[in-house]
PDB file of C-alpha atoms in Angstrom:
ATOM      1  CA  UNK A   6       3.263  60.398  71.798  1.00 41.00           C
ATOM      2  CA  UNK A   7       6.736  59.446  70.570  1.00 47.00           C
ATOM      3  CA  UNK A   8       8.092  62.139  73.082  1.00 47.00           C
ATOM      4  CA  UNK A   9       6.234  60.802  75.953  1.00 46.00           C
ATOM      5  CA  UNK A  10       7.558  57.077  75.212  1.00 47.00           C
ATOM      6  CA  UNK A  11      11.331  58.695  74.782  1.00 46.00           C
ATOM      7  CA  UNK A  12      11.272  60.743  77.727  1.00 46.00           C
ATOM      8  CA  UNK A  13      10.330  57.781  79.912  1.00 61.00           C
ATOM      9  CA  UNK A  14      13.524  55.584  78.454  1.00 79.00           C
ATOM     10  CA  UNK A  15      15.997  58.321  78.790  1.00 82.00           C
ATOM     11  CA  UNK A  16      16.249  62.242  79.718  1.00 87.00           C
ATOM     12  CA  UNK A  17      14.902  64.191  77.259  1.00 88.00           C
ATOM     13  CA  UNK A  18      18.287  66.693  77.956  1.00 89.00           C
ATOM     14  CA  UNK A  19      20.537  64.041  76.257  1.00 91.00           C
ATOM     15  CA  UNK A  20      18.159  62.962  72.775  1.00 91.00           C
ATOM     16  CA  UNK A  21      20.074  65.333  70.627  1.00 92.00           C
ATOM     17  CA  UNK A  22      22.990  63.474  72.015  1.00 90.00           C
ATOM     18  CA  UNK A  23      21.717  60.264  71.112  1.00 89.00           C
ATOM     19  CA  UNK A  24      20.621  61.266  67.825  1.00 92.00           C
ATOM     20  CA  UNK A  25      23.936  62.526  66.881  1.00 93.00           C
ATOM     21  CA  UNK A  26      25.208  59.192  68.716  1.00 87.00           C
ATOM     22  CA  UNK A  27      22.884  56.979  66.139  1.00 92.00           C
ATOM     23  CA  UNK A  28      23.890  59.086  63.191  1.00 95.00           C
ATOM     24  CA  UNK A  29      27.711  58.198  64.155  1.00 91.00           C
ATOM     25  CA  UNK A  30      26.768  54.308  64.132  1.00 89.00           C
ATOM     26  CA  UNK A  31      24.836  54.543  61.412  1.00 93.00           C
ATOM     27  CA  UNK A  32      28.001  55.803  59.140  1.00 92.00           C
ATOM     28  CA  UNK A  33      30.493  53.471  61.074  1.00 87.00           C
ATOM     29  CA  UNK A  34      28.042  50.636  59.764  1.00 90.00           C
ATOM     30  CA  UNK A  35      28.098  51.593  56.070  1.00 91.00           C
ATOM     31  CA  UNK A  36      31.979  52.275  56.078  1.00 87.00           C
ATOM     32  CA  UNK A  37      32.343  48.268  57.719  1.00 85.00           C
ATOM     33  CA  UNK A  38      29.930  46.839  54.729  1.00 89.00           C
ATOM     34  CA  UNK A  39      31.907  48.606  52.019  1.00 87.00           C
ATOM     35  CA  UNK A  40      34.844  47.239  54.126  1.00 82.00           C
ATOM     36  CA  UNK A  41      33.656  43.981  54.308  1.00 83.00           C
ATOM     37  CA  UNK A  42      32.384  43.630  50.807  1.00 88.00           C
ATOM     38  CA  UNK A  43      35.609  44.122  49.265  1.00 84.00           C
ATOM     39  CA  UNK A  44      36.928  40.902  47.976  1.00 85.00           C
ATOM     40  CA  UNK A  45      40.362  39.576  49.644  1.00 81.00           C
ATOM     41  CA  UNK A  46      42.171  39.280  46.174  1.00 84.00           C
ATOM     42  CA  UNK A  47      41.349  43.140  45.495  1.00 85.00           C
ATOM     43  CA  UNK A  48      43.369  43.915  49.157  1.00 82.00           C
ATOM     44  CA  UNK A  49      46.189  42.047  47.846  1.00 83.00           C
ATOM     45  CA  UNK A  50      46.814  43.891  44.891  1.00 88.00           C
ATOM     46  CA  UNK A  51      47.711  47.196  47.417  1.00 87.00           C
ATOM     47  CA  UNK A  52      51.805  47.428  47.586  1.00 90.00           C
ATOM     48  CA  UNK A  53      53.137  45.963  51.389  1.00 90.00           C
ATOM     49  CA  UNK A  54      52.974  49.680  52.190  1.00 92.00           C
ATOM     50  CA  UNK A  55      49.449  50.286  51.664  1.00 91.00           C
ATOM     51  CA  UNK A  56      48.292  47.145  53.073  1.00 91.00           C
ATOM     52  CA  UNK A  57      49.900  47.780  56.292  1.00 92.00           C
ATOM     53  CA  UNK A  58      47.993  50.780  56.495  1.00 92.00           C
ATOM     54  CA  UNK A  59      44.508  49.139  55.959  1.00 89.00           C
ATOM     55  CA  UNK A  60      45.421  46.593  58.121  1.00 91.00           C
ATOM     56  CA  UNK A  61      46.248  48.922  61.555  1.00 94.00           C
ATOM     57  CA  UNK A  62      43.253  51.133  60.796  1.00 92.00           C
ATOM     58  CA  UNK A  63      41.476  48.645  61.097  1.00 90.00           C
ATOM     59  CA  UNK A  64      43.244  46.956  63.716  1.00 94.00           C
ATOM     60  CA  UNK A  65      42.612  50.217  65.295  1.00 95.00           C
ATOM     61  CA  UNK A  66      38.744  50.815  64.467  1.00 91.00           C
ATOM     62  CA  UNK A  67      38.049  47.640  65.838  1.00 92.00           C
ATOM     63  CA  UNK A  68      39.789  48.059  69.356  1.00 95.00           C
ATOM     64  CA  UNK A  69      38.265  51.841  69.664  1.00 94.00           C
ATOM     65  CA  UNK A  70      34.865  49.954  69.268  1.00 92.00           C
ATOM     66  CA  UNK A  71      35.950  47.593  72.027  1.00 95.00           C
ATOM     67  CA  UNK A  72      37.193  50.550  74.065  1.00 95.00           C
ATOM     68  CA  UNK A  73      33.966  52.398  73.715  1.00 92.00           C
ATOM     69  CA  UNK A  74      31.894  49.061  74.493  1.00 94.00           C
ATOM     70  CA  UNK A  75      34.182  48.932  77.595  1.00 96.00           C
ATOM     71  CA  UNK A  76      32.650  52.396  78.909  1.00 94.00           C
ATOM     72  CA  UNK A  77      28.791  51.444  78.088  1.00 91.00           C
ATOM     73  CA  UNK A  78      29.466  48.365  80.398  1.00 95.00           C
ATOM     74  CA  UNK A  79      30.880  50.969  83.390  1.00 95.00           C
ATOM     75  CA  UNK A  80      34.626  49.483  82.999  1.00 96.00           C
ATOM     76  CA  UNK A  81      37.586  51.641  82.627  1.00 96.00           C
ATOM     77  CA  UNK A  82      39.116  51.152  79.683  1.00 96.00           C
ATOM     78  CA  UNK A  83      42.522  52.847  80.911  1.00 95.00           C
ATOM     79  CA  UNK A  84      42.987  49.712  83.112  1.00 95.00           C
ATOM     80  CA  UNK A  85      41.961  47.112  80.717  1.00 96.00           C
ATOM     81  CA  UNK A  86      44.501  45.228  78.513  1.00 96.00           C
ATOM     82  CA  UNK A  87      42.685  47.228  75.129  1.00 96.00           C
ATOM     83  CA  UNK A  88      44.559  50.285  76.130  1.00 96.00           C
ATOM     84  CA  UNK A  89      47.919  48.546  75.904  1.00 97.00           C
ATOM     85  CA  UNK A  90      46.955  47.126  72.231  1.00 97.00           C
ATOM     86  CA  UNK A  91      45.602  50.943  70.994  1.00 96.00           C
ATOM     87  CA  UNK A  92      49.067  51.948  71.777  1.00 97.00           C
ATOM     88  CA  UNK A  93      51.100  49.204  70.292  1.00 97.00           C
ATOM     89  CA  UNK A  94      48.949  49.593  67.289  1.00 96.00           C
ATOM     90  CA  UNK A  95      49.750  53.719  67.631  1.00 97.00           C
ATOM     91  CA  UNK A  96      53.518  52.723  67.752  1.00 97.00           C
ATOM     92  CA  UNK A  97      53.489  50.924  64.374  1.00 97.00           C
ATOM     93  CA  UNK A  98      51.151  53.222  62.678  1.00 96.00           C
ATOM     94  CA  UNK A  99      54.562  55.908  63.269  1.00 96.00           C
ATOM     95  CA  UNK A 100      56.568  52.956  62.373  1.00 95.00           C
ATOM     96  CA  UNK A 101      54.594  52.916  58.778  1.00 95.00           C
ATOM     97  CA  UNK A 102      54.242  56.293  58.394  1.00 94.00           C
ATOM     98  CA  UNK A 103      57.906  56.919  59.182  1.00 93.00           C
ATOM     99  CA  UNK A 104      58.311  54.431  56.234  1.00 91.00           C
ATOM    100  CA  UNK A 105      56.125  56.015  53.979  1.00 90.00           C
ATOM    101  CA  UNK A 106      58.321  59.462  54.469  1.00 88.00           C
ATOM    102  CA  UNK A 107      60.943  57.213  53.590  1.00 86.00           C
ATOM    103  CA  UNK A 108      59.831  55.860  50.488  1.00 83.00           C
ATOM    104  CA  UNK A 109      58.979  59.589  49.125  1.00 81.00           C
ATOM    105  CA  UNK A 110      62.616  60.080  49.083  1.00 72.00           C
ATOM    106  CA  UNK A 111      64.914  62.924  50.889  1.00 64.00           C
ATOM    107  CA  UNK A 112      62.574  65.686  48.884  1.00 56.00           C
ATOM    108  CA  UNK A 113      60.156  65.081  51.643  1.00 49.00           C
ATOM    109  CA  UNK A 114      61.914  66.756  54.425  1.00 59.00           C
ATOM    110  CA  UNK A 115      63.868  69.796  52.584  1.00 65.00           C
ATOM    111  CA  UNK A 116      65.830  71.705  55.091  1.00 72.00           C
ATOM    112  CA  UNK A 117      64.920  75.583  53.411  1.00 78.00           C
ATOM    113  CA  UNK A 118      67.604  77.167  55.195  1.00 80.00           C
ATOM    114  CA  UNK A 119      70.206  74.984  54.235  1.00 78.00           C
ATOM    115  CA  UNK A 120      69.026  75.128  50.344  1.00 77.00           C
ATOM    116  CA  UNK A 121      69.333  78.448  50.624  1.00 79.00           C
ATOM    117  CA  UNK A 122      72.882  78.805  51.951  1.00 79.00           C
ATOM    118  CA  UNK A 123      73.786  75.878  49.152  1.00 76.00           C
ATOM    119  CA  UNK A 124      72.783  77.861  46.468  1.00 79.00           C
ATOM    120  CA  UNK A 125      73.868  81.235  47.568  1.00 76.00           C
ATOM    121  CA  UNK A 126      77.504  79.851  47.834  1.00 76.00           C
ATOM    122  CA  UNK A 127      77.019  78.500  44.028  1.00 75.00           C
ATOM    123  CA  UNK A 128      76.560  81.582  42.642  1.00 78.00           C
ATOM    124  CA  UNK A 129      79.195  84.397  42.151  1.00 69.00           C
ATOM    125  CA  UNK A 130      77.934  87.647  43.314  1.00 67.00           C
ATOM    126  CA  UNK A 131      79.968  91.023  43.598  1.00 66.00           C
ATOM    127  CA  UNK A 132      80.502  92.462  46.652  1.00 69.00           C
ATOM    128  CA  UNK A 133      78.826  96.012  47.318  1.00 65.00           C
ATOM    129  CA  UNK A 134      81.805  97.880  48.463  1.00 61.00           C
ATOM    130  CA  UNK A 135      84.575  96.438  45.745  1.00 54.00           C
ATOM    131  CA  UNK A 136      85.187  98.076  42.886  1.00 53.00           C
ATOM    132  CA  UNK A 137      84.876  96.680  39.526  1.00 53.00           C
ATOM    133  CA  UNK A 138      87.026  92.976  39.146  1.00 53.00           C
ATOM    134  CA  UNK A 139      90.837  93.762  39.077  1.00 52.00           C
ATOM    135  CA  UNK A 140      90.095  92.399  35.615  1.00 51.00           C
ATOM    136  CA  UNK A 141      88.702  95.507  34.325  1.00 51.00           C
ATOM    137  CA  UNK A 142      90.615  98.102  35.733  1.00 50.00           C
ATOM    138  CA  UNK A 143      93.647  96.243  34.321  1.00 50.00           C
ATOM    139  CA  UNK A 144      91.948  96.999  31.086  1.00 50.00           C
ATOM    140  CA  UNK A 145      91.532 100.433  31.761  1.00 50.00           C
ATOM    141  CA  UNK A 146      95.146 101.108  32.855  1.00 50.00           C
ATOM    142  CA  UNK A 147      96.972  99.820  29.598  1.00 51.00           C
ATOM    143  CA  UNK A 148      94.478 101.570  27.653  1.00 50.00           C
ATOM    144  CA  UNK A 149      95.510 104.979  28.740  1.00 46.00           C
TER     145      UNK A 149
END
């Protein structure tokens, strides 16, 4: 009976879309009420840093929502002022993360090759074809 009431509302070829689609909202719901039932003085005791971040994810989850609306209502989001905000919020979410990689310190980006050479010109090491240090065979000569 349920199938019969379905299949008159919607192809049946798309329901496991749908379901999938309803599972998706479902999650996106309890993610906003944890969200939203976090107190304001709790988000202010995140450093700058990590506030930023909470702030243009959401920024961004909101405007995806708005983008997606967009499409249910036939519009094309690619001409609609949202697109412009998704990417200004894109450009400062590199602008944070660029300071996050920042505030790790120069560890962060290690050039491997250029360690390498650095520590390889530290250390002493004999060459192959050389005899033993002039040292040594000065040794050798007033010994005999």
């Amino acid at each position: 009976m349920e199938e019969e009431a379905l299949g008159e509302d919607y192809p049946m070829e798309i329901h496991e879309y749908l379901a999938a689609f309803e599972g998706s909202l479902d999650s996106l719901e309890d993610m906003l009420n944890c969200m939203m039932s976090v107190s304001r003085s709790d988000l202010q005791k995140l450093d700058p840093l990590e506030q930023a971040k909470l702030d243009l994810v959401s920024a961004y989850t909101l405007n995806s929502l708005f983008w997606v609306y967009l499409i249910t209502q036939g519009v094309n989001p690619k001409e609609h002022p949202v697109k412009q905000e998704l990417d200004r919020i894109r450009t400062y979410m590199n602008k944070v993360k660029e300071a996050a990689e920042k505030k790790k310190g120069p560890t962060s980006k290690l050039d491997k090759a250029a360690a390498s050479r650095f520590i390889k010109s530290a250390l002493w090491e004999p060459k192959s074809d050389e005899t033993p240090s002039r040292e040594h065979s000065r040794h050798k000569k007033r010994k005999s």
